[in-house]
Amino acid sequence: MNTRTSPVPPPVAAVRPAPTTWAVLAWSALALALGLGWISGLLPSGVPEGDGFGSLFGTWGSTAAAWLTLALGLVGTVCAVVMTRPGRGGPAVAYTAWGLSAATVVFFITGSLLALFGYTMIMPVAAWFVPGLVGLWMEQVLKPETLTLLFFTVGAALWAVAGLAARRAAGAACPDCGRAHDWTPQVERTVRARALKVGRVAVLIACLSSLAYPALRFPWLLGITPGMGADFSEEFAATPGTLFVGVGLGAAGAAGTLLMTGLVLRWGVRFPFWTVGLRGRRVPIALAVVPATLVALALIAMGRSVLVQIVMGQAGMLTASDPHAWVFLGMAVWGVALAVATVAYAVRRRAECDTCERGLPEVDPRGLRAAA
């Protein structure tokens, strides 16, 4: 049993800026340049000019997007510079970083992100059966609106991680694992057991929420297109590729349901027997956490986009009477549950830390239940 409780080396924890500090500083500088480019007209607008997919700037206009981008870049630059200094500003810096992440999600990330992820997932298969789909996908990816969306998605993720690093620095916790000076083996076991319980509940909610979307798409196999209207039924019958894409997206959602169970089952720690060449090997934490975090962000953005469409009455978009509106709105619940499950998974899988020498050997959920 590991009972090491040596403190975090003060010079490293207190002085060394986290790697994400330089990343958010670079992102903030790019945001300043982007905002100036939009205002001056040197760069094409990166937000939808019309209603968009729940874009606030369909109503507010692209000028508002430019000034908001400038504001995010300016505040972000100041925050990042403070984070490079010894002590790094205390908890206020962490909360500012998280605020920047939240503002980026609220103002700039729309449901288009989830659509982009969904089409990207099915592209390796769908491209063989739907002529011209690759070209359409590439055209969409290279649009200024999509590139802007990806830029702000990266920014939201970087600021969230930077905020976590700043919070650890403010609390004199280990910069790599986050364990504080009062760590003990018993505290670790208690935290892991609690994380497993919370993760189970969150995964259950996420899985139940995730079934609504495939339930809308799989009936297409029978020629039933709930909530799509008569015009779509004619288009559906005339273009066979529409069936493949719709069912493929539903299948991607169902696959996501299966993958989420790995956050609380043993095969999320060790590769299962059906992963050829990887059976029994340790699953890298980032392999689960990074995709799950991005999908959770996209799901929350989808729910936020539908809410904007309904509240602002964006023409041609979803309405409260459309069953798709409620399914997509419910994706916010799915996203929040997935985010909680992902955090619980990351906390549960923390092993011994090379920096502070705290921690216990990693165990799978079955061993954790036995220890508890």
mmCIF file of N, CA, C and O in Angstrom, residues 53-149:
data_model
loop_
_atom_site.group_PDB
_atom_site.id
_atom_site.type_symbol
_atom_site.label_atom_id
_atom_site.label_comp_id
_atom_site.label_asym_id
_atom_site.label_seq_id
_atom_site.Cartn_x
_atom_site.Cartn_y
_atom_site.Cartn_z
ATOM 1 N N PHE A 53 -27.842 28.032 -37.040
ATOM 2 C CA PHE A 53 -28.314 26.897 -36.259
ATOM 3 C C PHE A 53 -28.291 27.311 -34.788
ATOM 4 O O PHE A 53 -27.469 26.870 -34.009
ATOM 5 N N GLY A 54 -29.219 28.184 -34.416
ATOM 6 C CA GLY A 54 -29.262 28.668 -33.049
ATOM 7 C C GLY A 54 -28.224 29.730 -32.765
ATOM 8 O O GLY A 54 -27.896 29.990 -31.607
ATOM 9 N N SER A 55 -27.694 30.369 -33.806
ATOM 10 C CA SER A 55 -26.703 31.424 -33.599
ATOM 11 C C SER A 55 -27.377 32.695 -33.102
ATOM 12 O O SER A 55 -28.358 33.168 -33.680
ATOM 13 N N LEU A 56 -26.834 33.259 -32.050
ATOM 14 C CA LEU A 56 -27.364 34.522 -31.522
ATOM 15 C C LEU A 56 -27.116 35.672 -32.483
ATOM 16 O O LEU A 56 -27.842 36.668 -32.474
ATOM 17 N N PHE A 57 -26.109 35.520 -33.337
ATOM 18 C CA PHE A 57 -25.719 36.634 -34.191
ATOM 19 C C PHE A 57 -26.573 36.731 -35.442
ATOM 20 O O PHE A 57 -26.423 37.678 -36.219
ATOM 21 N N GLY A 58 -27.484 35.765 -35.647
ATOM 22 C CA GLY A 58 -28.473 35.927 -36.686
ATOM 23 C C GLY A 58 -29.393 37.091 -36.367
ATOM 24 O O GLY A 58 -29.931 37.755 -37.261
ATOM 25 N N THR A 59 -29.576 37.351 -35.076
ATOM 26 C CA THR A 59 -30.391 38.482 -34.617
ATOM 27 C C THR A 59 -29.527 39.697 -34.297
ATOM 28 O O THR A 59 -29.865 40.827 -34.638
ATOM 29 N N TRP A 60 -28.380 39.461 -33.647
ATOM 30 C CA TRP A 60 -27.547 40.572 -33.195
ATOM 31 C C TRP A 60 -26.674 41.152 -34.296
ATOM 32 O O TRP A 60 -26.265 42.311 -34.221
ATOM 33 N N GLY A 61 -26.339 40.332 -35.304
ATOM 34 C CA GLY A 61 -25.490 40.807 -36.389
ATOM 35 C C GLY A 61 -24.024 40.462 -36.199
ATOM 36 O O GLY A 61 -23.571 40.209 -35.073
ATOM 37 N N SER A 62 -23.286 40.454 -37.300
ATOM 38 C CA SER A 62 -21.877 40.058 -37.265
ATOM 39 C C SER A 62 -21.000 41.083 -36.548
ATOM 40 O O SER A 62 -19.935 40.731 -36.025
ATOM 41 N N THR A 63 -21.431 42.336 -36.493
ATOM 42 C CA THR A 63 -20.642 43.343 -35.779
ATOM 43 C C THR A 63 -20.565 43.020 -34.292
ATOM 44 O O THR A 63 -19.511 43.177 -33.653
ATOM 45 N N ALA A 64 -21.678 42.551 -33.746
ATOM 46 C CA ALA A 64 -21.683 42.154 -32.340
ATOM 47 C C ALA A 64 -20.719 40.991 -32.108
ATOM 48 O O ALA A 64 -20.029 40.934 -31.083
ATOM 49 N N ALA A 65 -20.661 40.062 -33.063
ATOM 50 C CA ALA A 65 -19.738 38.931 -32.949
ATOM 51 C C ALA A 65 -18.295 39.421 -32.923
ATOM 52 O O ALA A 65 -17.462 38.912 -32.146
ATOM 53 N N ALA A 66 -17.988 40.405 -33.759
ATOM 54 C CA ALA A 66 -16.626 40.931 -33.818
ATOM 55 C C ALA A 66 -16.229 41.580 -32.491
ATOM 56 O O ALA A 66 -15.126 41.341 -31.973
ATOM 57 N N TRP A 67 -17.118 42.405 -31.931
ATOM 58 C CA TRP A 67 -16.789 43.077 -30.679
ATOM 59 C C TRP A 67 -16.717 42.096 -29.507
ATOM 60 O O TRP A 67 -15.872 42.245 -28.611
ATOM 61 N N LEU A 68 -17.575 41.095 -29.515
ATOM 62 C CA LEU A 68 -17.502 40.075 -28.457
ATOM 63 C C LEU A 68 -16.208 39.283 -28.561
ATOM 64 O O LEU A 68 -15.589 38.930 -27.543
ATOM 65 N N THR A 69 -15.778 38.993 -29.784
ATOM 66 C CA THR A 69 -14.517 38.279 -29.973
ATOM 67 C C THR A 69 -13.344 39.115 -29.473
ATOM 68 O O THR A 69 -12.429 38.607 -28.814
ATOM 69 N N LEU A 70 -13.391 40.407 -29.767
ATOM 70 C CA LEU A 70 -12.351 41.311 -29.251
ATOM 71 C C LEU A 70 -12.335 41.322 -27.719
ATOM 72 O O LEU A 70 -11.267 41.288 -27.098
ATOM 73 N N ALA A 71 -13.518 41.364 -27.129
ATOM 74 C CA ALA A 71 -13.603 41.388 -25.659
ATOM 75 C C ALA A 71 -13.041 40.102 -25.064
ATOM 76 O O ALA A 71 -12.281 40.142 -24.079
ATOM 77 N N LEU A 72 -13.403 38.953 -25.654
ATOM 78 C CA LEU A 72 -12.874 37.674 -25.166
ATOM 79 C C LEU A 72 -11.356 37.625 -25.308
ATOM 80 O O LEU A 72 -10.645 37.149 -24.417
ATOM 81 N N GLY A 73 -10.859 38.129 -26.436
ATOM 82 C CA GLY A 73 -9.417 38.131 -26.650
ATOM 83 C C GLY A 73 -8.691 39.034 -25.674
ATOM 84 O O GLY A 73 -7.622 38.677 -25.149
ATOM 85 N N LEU A 74 -9.270 40.207 -25.391
ATOM 86 C CA LEU A 74 -8.630 41.153 -24.479
ATOM 87 C C LEU A 74 -8.617 40.623 -23.049
ATOM 88 O O LEU A 74 -7.570 40.601 -22.387
ATOM 89 N N VAL A 75 -9.781 40.175 -22.571
ATOM 90 C CA VAL A 75 -9.850 39.636 -21.212
ATOM 91 C C VAL A 75 -8.982 38.385 -21.101
ATOM 92 O O VAL A 75 -8.283 38.164 -20.103
ATOM 93 N N GLY A 76 -9.019 37.550 -22.143
ATOM 94 C CA GLY A 76 -8.214 36.340 -22.129
ATOM 95 C C GLY A 76 -6.735 36.625 -22.083
ATOM 96 O O GLY A 76 -5.977 35.944 -21.373
ATOM 97 N N THR A 77 -6.288 37.640 -22.811
ATOM 98 C CA THR A 77 -4.870 37.989 -22.801
ATOM 99 C C THR A 77 -4.427 38.432 -21.413
ATOM 100 O O THR A 77 -3.381 38.006 -20.906
ATOM 101 N N VAL A 78 -5.221 39.302 -20.788
ATOM 102 C CA VAL A 78 -4.893 39.768 -19.430
ATOM 103 C C VAL A 78 -4.864 38.587 -18.458
ATOM 104 O O VAL A 78 -3.932 38.451 -17.653
ATOM 105 N N CYS A 79 -5.873 37.730 -18.547
ATOM 106 C CA CYS A 79 -5.947 36.583 -17.648
ATOM 107 C C CYS A 79 -4.757 35.655 -17.848
ATOM 108 O O CYS A 79 -4.140 35.189 -16.880
ATOM 109 N N ALA A 80 -4.411 35.387 -19.102
ATOM 110 C CA ALA A 80 -3.296 34.483 -19.384
ATOM 111 C C ALA A 80 -1.970 35.059 -18.911
ATOM 112 O O ALA A 80 -1.111 34.334 -18.392
ATOM 113 N N VAL A 81 -1.780 36.379 -19.074
ATOM 114 C CA VAL A 81 -0.547 37.009 -18.603
ATOM 115 C C VAL A 81 -0.433 36.893 -17.090
ATOM 116 O O VAL A 81 0.645 36.601 -16.541
ATOM 117 N N VAL A 82 -1.547 37.116 -16.383
ATOM 118 C CA VAL A 82 -1.540 36.971 -14.929
ATOM 119 C C VAL A 82 -1.183 35.535 -14.538
ATOM 120 O O VAL A 82 -0.440 35.300 -13.576
ATOM 121 N N MET A 83 -1.674 34.577 -15.309
ATOM 122 C CA MET A 83 -1.405 33.166 -14.997
ATOM 123 C C MET A 83 0.060 32.796 -15.179
ATOM 124 O O MET A 83 0.508 31.766 -14.671
ATOM 125 N N THR A 84 0.818 33.588 -15.913
ATOM 126 C CA THR A 84 2.243 33.304 -16.076
ATOM 127 C C THR A 84 3.071 33.799 -14.905
ATOM 128 O O THR A 84 4.252 33.461 -14.794
ATOM 129 N N ARG A 85 2.477 34.598 -14.021
ATOM 130 C CA ARG A 85 3.215 35.197 -12.914
ATOM 131 C C ARG A 85 3.220 34.272 -11.707
ATOM 132 O O ARG A 85 2.323 33.437 -11.533
ATOM 133 N N PRO A 86 4.227 34.385 -10.812
ATOM 134 C CA PRO A 86 4.248 33.592 -9.584
ATOM 135 C C PRO A 86 2.985 33.814 -8.760
ATOM 136 O O PRO A 86 2.539 34.948 -8.574
ATOM 137 N N GLY A 87 2.392 32.750 -8.262
ATOM 138 C CA GLY A 87 1.150 32.843 -7.505
ATOM 139 C C GLY A 87 -0.079 32.804 -8.374
ATOM 140 O O GLY A 87 -1.123 32.324 -7.983
ATOM 141 N N ARG A 88 0.012 33.374 -9.579
ATOM 142 C CA ARG A 88 -1.006 33.290 -10.620
ATOM 143 C C ARG A 88 -2.391 33.793 -10.226
ATOM 144 O O ARG A 88 -3.402 33.278 -10.657
ATOM 145 N N GLY A 89 -2.456 34.797 -9.361
ATOM 146 C CA GLY A 89 -3.694 35.533 -9.190
ATOM 147 C C GLY A 89 -4.743 34.948 -8.272
ATOM 148 O O GLY A 89 -5.780 35.556 -8.064
ATOM 149 N N GLY A 90 -4.538 33.770 -7.731
ATOM 150 C CA GLY A 90 -5.509 33.191 -6.816
ATOM 151 C C GLY A 90 -6.749 32.652 -7.510
ATOM 152 O O GLY A 90 -6.810 32.531 -8.743
ATOM 153 N N PRO A 91 -7.784 32.348 -6.722
ATOM 154 C CA PRO A 91 -9.002 31.758 -7.285
ATOM 155 C C PRO A 91 -9.681 32.632 -8.329
ATOM 156 O O PRO A 91 -10.359 32.111 -9.215
ATOM 157 N N ALA A 92 -9.524 33.960 -8.236
ATOM 158 C CA ALA A 92 -10.194 34.847 -9.185
ATOM 159 C C ALA A 92 -9.779 34.541 -10.620
ATOM 160 O O ALA A 92 -10.597 34.627 -11.550
ATOM 161 N N VAL A 93 -8.515 34.182 -10.817
ATOM 162 C CA VAL A 93 -8.039 33.854 -12.162
ATOM 163 C C VAL A 93 -8.719 32.588 -12.669
ATOM 164 O O VAL A 93 -9.110 32.495 -13.837
ATOM 165 N N ALA A 94 -8.861 31.601 -11.789
ATOM 166 C CA ALA A 94 -9.520 30.355 -12.183
ATOM 167 C C ALA A 94 -10.965 30.621 -12.591
ATOM 168 O O ALA A 94 -11.433 30.112 -13.628
ATOM 169 N N TYR A 95 -11.672 31.415 -11.808
ATOM 170 C CA TYR A 95 -13.074 31.701 -12.124
ATOM 171 C C TYR A 95 -13.192 32.542 -13.395
ATOM 172 O O TYR A 95 -14.150 32.385 -14.165
ATOM 173 N N THR A 96 -12.226 33.426 -13.620
ATOM 174 C CA THR A 96 -12.232 34.195 -14.871
ATOM 175 C C THR A 96 -12.041 33.267 -16.061
ATOM 176 O O THR A 96 -12.714 33.406 -17.099
ATOM 177 N N ALA A 97 -11.119 32.304 -15.934
ATOM 178 C CA ALA A 97 -10.875 31.355 -17.016
ATOM 179 C C ALA A 97 -12.118 30.532 -17.306
ATOM 180 O O ALA A 97 -12.501 30.337 -18.470
ATOM 181 N N TRP A 98 -12.769 30.060 -16.264
ATOM 182 C CA TRP A 98 -14.009 29.288 -16.458
ATOM 183 C C TRP A 98 -15.115 30.164 -17.036
ATOM 184 O O TRP A 98 -15.934 29.700 -17.826
ATOM 185 N N GLY A 99 -15.136 31.432 -16.638
ATOM 186 C CA GLY A 99 -16.116 32.347 -17.211
ATOM 187 C C GLY A 99 -15.895 32.552 -18.692
ATOM 188 O O GLY A 99 -16.853 32.619 -19.484
ATOM 189 N N LEU A 100 -14.638 32.650 -19.113
ATOM 190 C CA LEU A 100 -14.319 32.783 -20.532
ATOM 191 C C LEU A 100 -14.746 31.534 -21.300
ATOM 192 O O LEU A 100 -15.263 31.623 -22.419
ATOM 193 N N SER A 101 -14.534 30.373 -20.696
ATOM 194 C CA SER A 101 -14.959 29.131 -21.333
ATOM 195 C C SER A 101 -16.475 29.099 -21.498
ATOM 196 O O SER A 101 -16.994 28.776 -22.581
ATOM 197 N N ALA A 102 -17.192 29.472 -20.435
ATOM 198 C CA ALA A 102 -18.660 29.464 -20.493
ATOM 199 C C ALA A 102 -19.177 30.484 -21.502
ATOM 200 O O ALA A 102 -20.108 30.199 -22.270
ATOM 201 N N ALA A 103 -18.581 31.671 -21.529
ATOM 202 C CA ALA A 103 -19.019 32.708 -22.465
ATOM 203 C C ALA A 103 -18.813 32.263 -23.910
ATOM 204 O O ALA A 103 -19.649 32.519 -24.787
ATOM 205 N N THR A 104 -17.721 31.574 -24.149
ATOM 206 C CA THR A 104 -17.444 31.068 -25.491
ATOM 207 C C THR A 104 -18.505 30.070 -25.927
ATOM 208 O O THR A 104 -18.982 30.094 -27.070
ATOM 209 N N VAL A 105 -18.891 29.194 -25.008
ATOM 210 C CA VAL A 105 -19.930 28.206 -25.325
ATOM 211 C C VAL A 105 -21.267 28.894 -25.582
ATOM 212 O O VAL A 105 -21.956 28.611 -26.574
ATOM 213 N N VAL A 106 -21.642 29.807 -24.718
ATOM 214 C CA VAL A 106 -22.960 30.453 -24.819
ATOM 215 C C VAL A 106 -23.083 31.281 -26.087
ATOM 216 O O VAL A 106 -24.105 31.233 -26.786
ATOM 217 N N PHE A 107 -22.042 32.027 -26.423
ATOM 218 C CA PHE A 107 -22.157 32.985 -27.524
ATOM 219 C C PHE A 107 -21.785 32.400 -28.897
ATOM 220 O O PHE A 107 -22.337 32.824 -29.909
ATOM 221 N N PHE A 108 -20.865 31.452 -28.929
ATOM 222 C CA PHE A 108 -20.317 31.085 -30.233
ATOM 223 C C PHE A 108 -20.499 29.616 -30.644
ATOM 224 O O PHE A 108 -20.376 29.315 -31.831
ATOM 225 N N ILE A 109 -20.747 28.721 -29.723
ATOM 226 C CA ILE A 109 -20.811 27.305 -30.102
ATOM 227 C C ILE A 109 -22.272 26.908 -30.259
ATOM 228 O O ILE A 109 -23.062 27.017 -29.310
ATOM 229 N N THR A 110 -22.634 26.439 -31.435
ATOM 230 C CA THR A 110 -24.015 26.097 -31.748
ATOM 231 C C THR A 110 -24.157 24.597 -32.019
ATOM 232 O O THR A 110 -23.185 23.835 -31.984
ATOM 233 N N GLY A 111 -25.392 24.203 -32.327
ATOM 234 C CA GLY A 111 -25.667 22.805 -32.634
ATOM 235 C C GLY A 111 -24.967 22.315 -33.882
ATOM 236 O O GLY A 111 -24.908 21.100 -34.126
ATOM 237 N N SER A 112 -24.428 23.219 -34.668
ATOM 238 C CA SER A 112 -23.675 22.816 -35.859
ATOM 239 C C SER A 112 -22.470 21.957 -35.500
ATOM 240 O O SER A 112 -22.017 21.145 -36.308
ATOM 241 N N LEU A 113 -21.954 22.144 -34.285
ATOM 242 C CA LEU A 113 -20.801 21.341 -33.856
ATOM 243 C C LEU A 113 -21.177 19.867 -33.771
ATOM 244 O O LEU A 113 -20.422 19.002 -34.228
ATOM 245 N N LEU A 114 -22.344 19.551 -33.199
ATOM 246 C CA LEU A 114 -22.767 18.166 -33.098
ATOM 247 C C LEU A 114 -23.033 17.584 -34.485
ATOM 248 O O LEU A 114 -22.704 16.428 -34.764
ATOM 249 N N ALA A 115 -23.631 18.386 -35.365
ATOM 250 C CA ALA A 115 -23.864 17.924 -36.738
ATOM 251 C C ALA A 115 -22.540 17.609 -37.425
ATOM 252 O O ALA A 115 -22.415 16.591 -38.121
ATOM 253 N N LEU A 116 -21.543 18.447 -37.212
ATOM 254 C CA LEU A 116 -20.229 18.220 -37.813
ATOM 255 C C LEU A 116 -19.620 16.924 -37.284
ATOM 256 O O LEU A 116 -19.082 16.114 -38.062
ATOM 257 N N PHE A 117 -19.692 16.712 -35.963
ATOM 258 C CA PHE A 117 -19.174 15.477 -35.380
ATOM 259 C C PHE A 117 -19.911 14.256 -35.928
ATOM 260 O O PHE A 117 -19.305 13.234 -36.244
ATOM 261 N N GLY A 118 -21.242 14.367 -36.023
ATOM 262 C CA GLY A 118 -22.037 13.235 -36.487
ATOM 263 C C GLY A 118 -21.694 12.838 -37.912
ATOM 264 O O GLY A 118 -21.473 11.652 -38.209
ATOM 265 N N TYR A 119 -21.622 13.817 -38.808
ATOM 266 C CA TYR A 119 -21.293 13.511 -40.209
ATOM 267 C C TYR A 119 -19.864 13.003 -40.340
ATOM 268 O O TYR A 119 -19.573 12.145 -41.177
ATOM 269 N N THR A 120 -18.961 13.526 -39.515
ATOM 270 C CA THR A 120 -17.578 13.049 -39.565
ATOM 271 C C THR A 120 -17.495 11.585 -39.144
ATOM 272 O O THR A 120 -16.723 10.804 -39.728
ATOM 273 N N MET A 121 -18.285 11.195 -38.156
ATOM 274 C CA MET A 121 -18.277 9.799 -37.694
ATOM 275 C C MET A 121 -18.744 8.832 -38.764
ATOM 276 O O MET A 121 -18.188 7.741 -38.924
ATOM 277 N N ILE A 122 -19.785 9.210 -39.500
ATOM 278 C CA ILE A 122 -20.343 8.277 -40.479
ATOM 279 C C ILE A 122 -19.673 8.380 -41.842
ATOM 280 O O ILE A 122 -19.916 7.544 -42.718
ATOM 281 N N MET A 123 -18.813 9.374 -42.037
ATOM 282 C CA MET A 123 -18.224 9.609 -43.355
ATOM 283 C C MET A 123 -17.456 8.415 -43.914
ATOM 284 O O MET A 123 -17.576 8.101 -45.115
ATOM 285 N N PRO A 124 -16.631 7.696 -43.109
ATOM 286 C CA PRO A 124 -15.877 6.583 -43.684
ATOM 287 C C PRO A 124 -16.757 5.508 -44.335
ATOM 288 O O PRO A 124 -16.316 4.826 -45.256
ATOM 289 N N VAL A 125 -17.982 5.363 -43.852
ATOM 290 C CA VAL A 125 -18.894 4.371 -44.432
ATOM 291 C C VAL A 125 -19.842 5.026 -45.429
ATOM 292 O O VAL A 125 -20.031 4.549 -46.551
ATOM 293 N N ALA A 126 -20.447 6.148 -45.027
ATOM 294 C CA ALA A 126 -21.461 6.784 -45.866
ATOM 295 C C ALA A 126 -20.901 7.249 -47.204
ATOM 296 O O ALA A 126 -21.608 7.254 -48.220
ATOM 297 N N ALA A 127 -19.624 7.629 -47.233
ATOM 298 C CA ALA A 127 -19.028 8.145 -48.467
ATOM 299 C C ALA A 127 -19.051 7.121 -49.593
ATOM 300 O O ALA A 127 -19.062 7.485 -50.770
ATOM 301 N N TRP A 128 -19.078 5.823 -49.249
ATOM 302 C CA TRP A 128 -19.098 4.772 -50.265
ATOM 303 C C TRP A 128 -20.482 4.613 -50.894
ATOM 304 O O TRP A 128 -20.609 4.066 -51.990
ATOM 305 N N PHE A 129 -21.515 5.077 -50.214
ATOM 306 C CA PHE A 129 -22.875 4.816 -50.657
ATOM 307 C C PHE A 129 -23.642 6.070 -51.075
ATOM 308 O O PHE A 129 -24.686 5.963 -51.719
ATOM 309 N N VAL A 130 -23.137 7.240 -50.695
ATOM 310 C CA VAL A 130 -23.833 8.485 -51.014
ATOM 311 C C VAL A 130 -22.925 9.329 -51.902
ATOM 312 O O VAL A 130 -21.974 9.962 -51.409
ATOM 313 N N PRO A 131 -23.166 9.363 -53.206
ATOM 314 C CA PRO A 131 -22.303 10.125 -54.121
ATOM 315 C C PRO A 131 -22.262 11.616 -53.758
ATOM 316 O O PRO A 131 -23.287 12.217 -53.441
ATOM 317 N N GLY A 132 -21.069 12.172 -53.804
ATOM 318 C CA GLY A 132 -20.910 13.602 -53.568
ATOM 319 C C GLY A 132 -20.892 14.008 -52.108
ATOM 320 O O GLY A 132 -20.722 15.193 -51.810
ATOM 321 N N LEU A 133 -21.056 13.041 -51.183
ATOM 322 C CA LEU A 133 -21.138 13.404 -49.769
ATOM 323 C C LEU A 133 -19.811 13.951 -49.255
ATOM 324 O O LEU A 133 -19.790 14.900 -48.464
ATOM 325 N N VAL A 134 -18.698 13.385 -49.714
ATOM 326 C CA VAL A 134 -17.391 13.863 -49.257
ATOM 327 C C VAL A 134 -17.184 15.320 -49.666
ATOM 328 O O VAL A 134 -16.709 16.143 -48.881
ATOM 329 N N GLY A 135 -17.561 15.643 -50.912
ATOM 330 C CA GLY A 135 -17.419 17.017 -51.373
ATOM 331 C C GLY A 135 -18.253 17.986 -50.565
ATOM 332 O O GLY A 135 -17.784 19.077 -50.207
ATOM 333 N N LEU A 136 -19.481 17.600 -50.271
ATOM 334 C CA LEU A 136 -20.347 18.457 -49.465
ATOM 335 C C LEU A 136 -19.786 18.640 -48.060
ATOM 336 O O LEU A 136 -19.840 19.739 -47.486
ATOM 337 N N TRP A 137 -19.249 17.552 -47.517
ATOM 338 C CA TRP A 137 -18.678 17.610 -46.169
ATOM 339 C C TRP A 137 -17.454 18.526 -46.148
ATOM 340 O O TRP A 137 -17.312 19.370 -45.257
ATOM 341 N N MET A 138 -16.576 18.392 -47.131
ATOM 342 C CA MET A 138 -15.390 19.243 -47.191
ATOM 343 C C MET A 138 -15.771 20.715 -47.382
ATOM 344 O O MET A 138 -15.183 21.603 -46.753
ATOM 345 N N GLU A 139 -16.769 20.944 -48.220
ATOM 346 C CA GLU A 139 -17.235 22.315 -48.434
ATOM 347 C C GLU A 139 -17.744 22.926 -47.138
ATOM 348 O O GLU A 139 -17.474 24.088 -46.823
ATOM 349 N N GLN A 140 -18.462 22.131 -46.359
ATOM 350 C CA GLN A 140 -19.002 22.618 -45.092
ATOM 351 C C GLN A 140 -17.885 22.883 -44.082
ATOM 352 O O GLN A 140 -17.895 23.891 -43.374
ATOM 353 N N VAL A 141 -16.915 21.976 -44.015
ATOM 354 C CA VAL A 141 -15.820 22.113 -43.051
ATOM 355 C C VAL A 141 -14.988 23.366 -43.319
ATOM 356 O O VAL A 141 -14.532 24.032 -42.378
ATOM 357 N N LEU A 142 -14.801 23.702 -44.587
ATOM 358 C CA LEU A 142 -13.938 24.820 -44.946
ATOM 359 C C LEU A 142 -14.651 26.168 -44.947
ATOM 360 O O LEU A 142 -14.021 27.196 -45.226
ATOM 361 N N LYS A 143 -15.931 26.188 -44.631
ATOM 362 C CA LYS A 143 -16.641 27.459 -44.537
ATOM 363 C C LYS A 143 -16.103 28.281 -43.369
ATOM 364 O O LYS A 143 -15.717 27.741 -42.334
ATOM 365 N N PRO A 144 -16.067 29.619 -43.512
ATOM 366 C CA PRO A 144 -15.610 30.455 -42.397
ATOM 367 C C PRO A 144 -16.395 30.206 -41.111
ATOM 368 O O PRO A 144 -15.831 30.231 -40.020
ATOM 369 N N GLU A 145 -17.707 29.965 -41.252
ATOM 370 C CA GLU A 145 -18.531 29.715 -40.064
ATOM 371 C C GLU A 145 -18.074 28.456 -39.318
ATOM 372 O O GLU A 145 -18.032 28.436 -38.085
ATOM 373 N N THR A 146 -17.707 27.406 -40.077
ATOM 374 C CA THR A 146 -17.270 26.161 -39.437
ATOM 375 C C THR A 146 -15.895 26.324 -38.808
ATOM 376 O O THR A 146 -15.644 25.855 -37.692
ATOM 377 N N LEU A 147 -14.986 27.000 -39.502
ATOM 378 C CA LEU A 147 -13.654 27.222 -38.949
ATOM 379 C C LEU A 147 -13.727 28.071 -37.676
ATOM 380 O O LEU A 147 -13.004 27.818 -36.703
ATOM 381 N N THR A 148 -14.620 29.059 -37.683
ATOM 382 C CA THR A 148 -14.819 29.862 -36.476
ATOM 383 C C THR A 148 -15.375 29.016 -35.345
ATOM 384 O O THR A 148 -14.945 29.131 -34.187
ATOM 385 N N LEU A 149 -16.337 28.161 -35.671
ATOM 386 C CA LEU A 149 -16.920 27.265 -34.674
ATOM 387 C C LEU A 149 -15.852 26.384 -34.044
ATOM 388 O O LEU A 149 -15.812 26.220 -32.807
#
